[in-house]
Amino acid sequence: MTTATMGIQNAFDVEARRRDFPILATKVAGRPLVYLDNAASSQKPNQVLDAITSYYREKHSNVHRGVHYLAQQATEAYEAARDTVAAHLGARDRHEVVFVRGTTEAINLVAQSYARPQLQSGDEILITQLEHHSNIVPWQMVCEQTGAKLVVAPLDEDGQLRLDAFAECLGARTRIVSLAHVSNALGTILPVAEVVRLAHAQGAVVMVDGAQAAPHMQLDVAALDCDFYAVSAHKAYGPTGIGALWGRRELLDAMPPYQGGGEMIRRVTFAATEFAEAPARFEAGTPNIAGAVGMAAAFDYLNAVGLEAIRQHEAELLAYATERIAQVPGIIPIGTAPDKASVVSFLVEGIHAHDVGTILDGQGVAVRVGHHCAQPLMDSLGIAATARASLGLYNTRQEIDALVEGLDRVRELFA
Ligand code: C6P
């Protein structure tokens, strides 16, 4: 899809972009919705909604199975979506893109199909202190299964991953390094390319959890030189229930599938099964075809709006939000790394984060409160929960002002 067909101009116009998202017209408690929970899941533009509806109205059948017209239309739409996702991730080869349910499933796939068959007792998997549960639990499970050990690289006081501290955790037994590109709880952008260089020098492969990077920056697996990269569409203006695992072809082709079923085979007898090549061998059963179409439409949308324009808009808004929120008396910022993307996490002194979230909701302001599925990070910070405002391309300064007014109201109520 071109910029012209999507009706998007080159200059970033936030009001025009807001009109792409029908849900933003919602009123909550009689006030305009201020949606600042984009890291949990972002809203969907008409371009994505229309792509999904058109697919179901005009093209739907099952994929890779039929000779009839609609089966071919559906297969073409699904495989065209793979091309779009591959190009968006910077993959050299479309066979390197496996459609999965999301980042969580992508990491589980790598843990079970790549790590489990080759880890030996005493091998190490290195993660960082800020990981989401999705990038902790699958590795704990595979450690349990193989006798491997989970090692955790620490953060500094600003919530940054320092390369010297990371390098100290990297050893001769490190087989896999798995880290977030962007932290969901702190917003920190991690130095992935440098981590990859250090890890590769030790012979370890690197898996990157790109769940929070995809909505905010140009992705490029070739430039990062990582080995696996995971994304969820729903955080990047696409539908829920779909995401992608990118993996180096030679690694994917050598990995046994961890789920069996239809469409992932070359030949089945009752005695044995020969698996198809990647990516089909990892896509057992009828896939989320409409989801893949919607995911591709979301990436088309991001490109049409312009990822650099989005990055600039969000960086300005993040600086504004960080400054305004810090001026509210009693605010304690959590996560102060200089290199951050679109997340402001904070405590309000003496007031539980859940109360903060509930009072803000009463004013139409949606933020997430809690441990953000990063309980070990919260434990290491000595806190149970934060309030988190997470920004998307459609957020405005006025919405940050509404959040700050909401926080003033929180303080009044608890004074
Ligand atoms: N974080 C948040 O509010 P799924 O659920 O598979 O699409 O994504 C999981 C996931 C993995 N890694 C990171 C860094 C994430 O932020 C998330 C999802 C949401 O922060 C929901 S818990």
XYZ file of C-alpha atoms and ligand atoms in Angstrom:
437
model
C 0.000 0.000 0.000
C 1.397 3.438 -0.856
C 1.137 6.625 1.166
C -1.224 7.992 -1.455
C -3.631 5.036 -1.216
C -3.577 5.310 2.563
C -4.312 9.030 2.290
C -1.443 10.040 4.532
C 0.730 13.090 3.975
C 4.404 13.190 4.782
C 4.381 15.861 7.515
C 3.321 14.467 10.876
C -0.112 15.797 11.758
C -1.267 14.348 15.051
C -4.877 15.538 14.702
C -5.145 13.884 11.290
C -3.684 10.692 12.699
C -6.143 10.739 15.590
C -8.955 10.681 13.055
C -7.584 7.353 11.781
C -8.474 5.772 15.150
C -12.256 5.698 15.690
C -11.988 4.492 19.314
C -10.256 7.728 20.321
C -13.649 9.466 20.108
C -14.802 7.439 23.147
C -15.963 9.326 26.221
C -15.097 7.913 29.651
C -16.908 9.273 32.688
C -18.258 12.025 30.433
C -14.763 13.143 29.432
C -12.718 12.514 26.311
C -10.722 9.302 26.587
C -7.014 9.914 27.202
C -5.432 6.624 26.226
C -1.981 6.273 27.764
C -1.827 2.479 27.969
C -0.231 1.858 24.593
C 2.494 -0.426 25.952
C -0.227 -2.861 27.048
C -1.957 -2.649 23.670
C -2.352 0.176 21.198
C -5.547 1.159 19.367
C -6.249 0.256 15.733
C -6.527 2.652 12.786
C -9.218 2.374 10.104
C -6.527 1.167 7.702
C -6.047 -1.969 9.819
C -9.739 -2.453 10.601
C -10.597 -2.118 6.899
C -7.889 -4.569 5.827
C -9.264 -7.205 8.206
C -12.878 -6.603 7.160
C -12.028 -6.678 3.445
C -10.119 -9.887 3.910
C -13.139 -11.572 5.512
C -15.605 -9.994 3.060
C -13.680 -10.780 -0.103
C -10.936 -13.355 0.333
C -11.476 -15.735 3.200
C -10.933 -19.456 3.064
C -8.238 -21.701 4.544
C -4.641 -21.325 3.322
C -2.222 -23.692 1.551
C -4.919 -26.358 1.210
C -7.353 -25.644 -1.578
C -7.269 -25.375 -5.335
C -10.363 -23.190 -5.505
C -10.466 -19.421 -6.057
C -10.940 -18.290 -2.452
C -8.324 -20.715 -1.127
C -5.871 -19.082 -3.497
C -6.963 -15.567 -2.545
C -6.539 -16.356 1.155
C -3.142 -17.993 0.580
C -1.962 -15.020 -1.448
C -3.127 -12.565 1.228
C -1.434 -14.561 3.992
C 1.853 -14.960 2.129
C 1.817 -11.320 1.000
C 1.486 -10.419 4.681
C 4.610 -12.492 5.358
C 6.474 -10.505 2.675
C 5.414 -7.226 4.291
C 6.437 -8.372 7.762
C 9.766 -9.731 6.471
C 10.542 -6.426 4.728
C 9.509 -4.448 7.799
C 11.816 -6.455 10.064
C 14.716 -6.148 7.635
C 14.796 -9.900 6.955
C 16.781 -11.039 3.944
C 14.551 -14.045 3.366
C 10.754 -14.369 3.712
C 11.210 -17.955 4.995
C 12.725 -16.476 8.133
C 9.363 -15.096 9.313
C 7.152 -17.422 11.352
C 3.665 -16.202 12.234
C 2.932 -16.857 15.909
C 0.368 -15.564 18.428
C 2.725 -12.903 19.689
C 6.018 -12.249 21.429
C 5.208 -14.726 24.197
C 4.705 -17.576 21.753
C 7.802 -16.579 19.767
C 10.031 -16.814 22.844
C 8.465 -20.129 23.877
C 9.099 -21.445 20.369
C 12.791 -20.576 20.558
C 13.066 -21.953 24.103
C 11.498 -25.284 23.151
C 12.677 -25.754 19.566
C 16.105 -24.134 19.627
C 17.267 -24.218 23.233
C 15.795 -27.418 24.639
C 17.343 -29.890 22.183
C 20.845 -28.544 22.602
C 21.266 -27.215 26.131
C 23.280 -29.363 28.508
C 23.399 -29.291 32.250
C 25.542 -26.349 33.368
C 24.980 -24.298 30.186
C 23.811 -20.749 30.806
C 21.029 -18.528 29.462
C 21.690 -14.854 30.095
C 18.822 -12.361 30.436
C 18.631 -8.930 32.083
C 17.035 -7.620 35.238
C 14.305 -5.712 33.378
C 12.763 -8.562 31.408
C 9.037 -9.158 31.030
C 7.775 -12.487 32.407
C 7.522 -13.670 28.778
C 11.295 -13.438 28.573
C 11.903 -15.113 31.931
C 9.423 -17.959 32.415
C 10.035 -19.822 29.096
C 13.765 -19.876 29.948
C 13.114 -21.062 33.496
C 11.043 -23.889 32.023
C 13.822 -24.893 29.645
C 16.375 -24.689 32.484
C 14.189 -27.077 34.459
C 14.041 -29.413 31.458
C 17.778 -29.390 30.660
C 19.692 -28.507 33.822
C 20.815 -25.201 32.300
C 21.145 -22.137 34.514
C 19.481 -18.723 34.207
C 21.890 -15.816 34.730
C 20.639 -12.243 35.153
C 22.622 -9.162 34.119
C 22.033 -6.224 36.509
C 20.892 -2.670 35.688
C 22.360 0.560 36.960
C 20.386 2.965 39.153
C 18.802 4.668 36.107
C 17.519 1.358 34.746
C 20.179 1.045 32.046
C 22.048 -2.059 30.976
C 25.740 -1.219 31.227
C 27.856 -3.193 28.803
C 30.656 -3.775 31.315
C 28.189 -5.298 33.806
C 26.635 -7.346 31.008
C 30.041 -8.574 29.792
C 30.881 -9.782 33.292
C 27.856 -12.096 33.196
C 28.807 -13.525 29.832
C 30.887 -16.666 30.159
C 32.179 -19.721 28.343
C 28.942 -21.569 29.228
C 26.603 -18.836 27.915
C 24.687 -20.396 25.028
C 21.789 -17.964 24.684
C 21.341 -14.290 25.493
C 17.753 -13.049 25.502
C 16.892 -9.420 26.142
C 14.252 -6.796 25.513
C 14.917 -4.164 22.871
C 12.815 -1.710 24.919
C 11.692 -2.216 28.533
C 7.920 -2.184 29.027
C 8.180 -1.137 32.665
C 10.921 1.521 32.451
C 11.071 2.509 28.785
C 14.849 1.936 28.626
C 16.197 1.227 25.137
C 18.824 -1.501 25.433
C 22.123 -1.460 23.490
C 21.164 -4.547 21.487
C 23.746 -4.283 18.678
C 26.607 -4.032 21.218
C 25.163 -6.916 23.243
C 25.023 -9.018 20.070
C 28.675 -8.287 19.326
C 29.754 -9.327 22.825
C 27.535 -12.425 22.839
C 28.619 -13.594 19.390
C 32.253 -13.232 20.406
C 31.486 -15.814 23.112
C 29.625 -18.059 20.664
C 26.173 -17.364 22.146
C 23.070 -16.725 20.048
C 20.914 -13.671 20.788
C 17.136 -13.514 20.999
C 15.589 -10.036 21.099
C 12.157 -9.340 22.569
C 10.973 -6.538 20.308
C 7.449 -6.248 21.737
C 7.945 -2.644 22.863
C 10.266 -1.584 20.051
C 7.970 -2.327 17.120
C 5.562 0.614 17.615
C 8.307 3.179 18.094
C 11.287 2.564 15.831
C 12.475 1.218 12.529
C 13.260 -2.451 13.062
C 16.269 -3.963 11.318
C 17.357 -7.461 12.298
C 20.240 -7.342 9.807
C 21.677 -4.184 11.374
C 21.292 -5.620 14.888
C 22.867 -8.874 13.663
C 20.783 -10.799 16.223
C 19.665 -14.418 15.715
C 15.982 -14.272 16.709
C 13.617 -11.298 17.000
C 10.042 -11.379 18.364
C 7.183 -8.915 17.849
C 3.471 -8.688 18.714
C 1.195 -6.903 16.245
C -1.230 -5.577 18.865
C 1.299 -3.206 20.409
C 2.074 -1.743 16.972
C -1.483 -0.778 15.913
C -2.252 -4.265 14.583
C -4.680 -6.916 15.810
C -4.356 -9.159 18.865
C -3.454 -12.835 18.575
C -0.767 -12.424 15.918
C 2.930 -11.687 15.934
C 6.081 -12.864 14.277
C 9.262 -14.649 15.121
C 12.156 -13.788 12.840
C 15.039 -16.273 12.966
C 18.125 -16.904 10.888
C 17.184 -19.426 8.259
C 19.992 -21.841 9.060
C 18.885 -21.898 12.703
C 15.180 -22.299 11.885
C 15.834 -25.074 9.384
C 17.830 -27.016 11.976
C 15.199 -26.657 14.722
C 12.625 -29.397 15.348
C 9.059 -28.066 15.688
C 7.564 -28.214 19.186
C 3.950 -28.412 17.992
C 2.698 -30.914 15.446
C -0.370 -30.864 13.227
C -1.648 -30.072 9.779
C 0.288 -28.044 7.220
C 3.675 -28.335 8.907
C 4.603 -31.630 7.269
C 6.101 -32.905 4.053
C 4.855 -36.461 4.556
C 3.151 -38.349 7.363
C 2.870 -42.098 7.874
C 1.814 -43.853 11.062
C 5.466 -44.715 11.531
C 6.996 -41.239 11.201
C 6.626 -37.674 9.961
C 8.921 -35.637 7.769
C 8.552 -31.948 8.555
C 8.175 -29.133 6.054
C 10.852 -26.441 5.827
C 10.682 -23.257 7.890
C 8.445 -21.362 8.373
C 5.703 -23.942 7.653
C 7.156 -26.444 10.132
C 6.403 -23.983 12.956
C 2.879 -23.062 11.818
C 0.877 -26.174 12.693
C -2.884 -25.895 12.153
C -4.962 -23.183 10.522
C -3.102 -19.923 11.130
C -4.515 -16.523 12.084
C -4.899 -15.434 8.458
C -6.908 -12.269 9.103
C -4.460 -11.430 11.890
C -1.510 -11.672 9.523
C -3.329 -9.427 7.020
C -4.040 -6.941 9.824
C -0.437 -7.070 11.034
C 0.831 -6.288 7.541
C -1.660 -3.406 7.299
C -0.371 -2.058 10.616
C 3.225 -2.126 9.371
C 2.107 -0.463 6.122
C 0.418 2.176 8.249
C 3.557 2.780 10.349
C 5.626 3.149 7.185
C 3.078 5.426 5.549
C 2.995 7.723 8.593
C 6.777 7.440 8.777
C 8.665 5.797 11.628
C 11.104 8.692 11.875
C 8.232 11.175 12.153
C 6.611 8.971 14.808
C 9.900 8.697 16.711
C 10.342 12.471 16.734
C 6.762 13.139 17.795
C 6.973 10.588 20.593
C 10.411 11.769 21.751
C 9.098 15.343 22.122
C 6.024 14.089 23.931
C 8.100 11.859 26.216
C 10.334 14.802 27.169
C 7.244 16.942 27.855
C 5.529 14.200 29.880
C 8.673 13.425 31.892
C 9.100 17.081 32.798
C 5.439 17.783 33.580
C 4.931 14.649 35.673
C 8.156 15.262 37.632
C 6.787 18.692 38.636
C 3.829 17.120 40.447
C 4.721 17.112 44.164
C 5.331 13.628 45.580
C 6.157 11.999 42.256
C 9.040 9.514 42.242
C 10.129 8.628 38.691
C 11.067 4.988 38.102
C 13.408 4.468 35.154
C 15.476 7.516 34.257
C 17.726 6.198 31.491
C 18.667 8.904 28.955
C 17.793 6.596 26.074
C 14.099 5.792 26.475
C 11.035 5.127 24.359
C 7.550 6.341 25.213
C 7.168 5.097 28.809
C 6.929 7.164 31.993
C 6.729 4.992 35.117
C 6.322 6.589 38.518
C 5.174 6.314 42.111
C 3.017 8.866 43.899
C 4.413 9.061 47.417
C 2.114 7.536 50.016
C -0.571 6.500 47.496
C -0.932 2.981 46.139
C -0.510 2.714 42.366
C -3.921 1.031 42.063
C -5.592 4.028 43.710
C -3.725 6.312 41.303
C -4.992 4.279 38.331
C -8.574 4.167 39.574
C -8.790 7.903 40.226
C -7.240 8.683 36.845
C -9.761 6.374 35.170
C -12.541 8.412 36.804
C -11.182 11.317 34.784
C -10.993 9.427 31.533
C -7.237 8.842 31.732
C -6.126 5.254 31.051
C -2.750 4.242 32.472
C -1.513 0.838 33.603
C -0.740 0.234 37.256
C 0.913 -2.820 38.769
C 4.088 -4.803 38.258
C 3.751 -4.736 34.443
C 4.580 -8.466 34.246
C 8.073 -7.599 35.471
C 7.852 -8.749 39.092
C 11.562 -9.594 39.443
C 12.397 -6.046 38.296
C 9.960 -4.585 40.835
C 11.497 -6.799 43.550
C 14.982 -5.572 42.688
C 13.752 -1.960 42.911
C 12.120 -2.746 46.261
C 8.647 -1.729 45.067
C 5.450 -3.643 44.320
C 3.976 -1.556 41.541
C 4.221 1.639 39.526
C 1.793 3.768 37.549
C 2.821 3.768 33.892
C 1.829 6.206 31.179
C 2.839 4.804 27.799
C 2.613 6.910 24.675
C 1.521 6.201 21.139
C 1.700 8.136 17.891
C -1.750 9.683 18.452
C -1.075 11.161 21.907
C -0.864 14.912 22.402
C 0.490 17.472 24.860
C -3.080 18.244 25.908
C -3.453 14.623 26.948
C -0.304 14.874 29.077
C -1.828 17.999 30.646
C -4.986 15.962 31.384
C -2.834 13.291 33.048
C -1.098 15.907 35.192
C -4.466 17.440 36.194
C -5.564 13.921 37.072
C -2.507 13.457 39.272
C -3.268 16.759 41.025
C -6.753 15.388 41.710
C -5.229 12.147 43.096
C -3.170 14.203 45.536
C -6.161 16.355 46.553
C -8.215 13.266 47.339
C -5.436 11.770 49.458
C -4.363 15.031 51.156
N 3.634 -6.263 27.773
C 2.541 -4.491 29.031
O 1.546 -3.915 29.492
P 2.416 -10.526 24.219
O 1.468 -10.569 25.386
O 2.931 -11.897 23.864
O 1.905 -9.761 23.055
O 3.679 -9.660 24.713
C 4.368 -10.029 25.863
C 5.438 -9.041 26.153
C 6.754 -9.414 25.959
N 7.758 -8.548 26.147
C 7.549 -7.277 26.522
C 8.717 -6.351 26.684
C 6.238 -6.842 26.740
O 6.023 -5.579 27.094
C 5.157 -7.737 26.577
C 3.746 -7.323 26.866
C 2.348 -5.664 28.096
O 3.667 -4.112 29.303
C 1.328 -6.617 28.616
S 1.885 -7.494 30.048
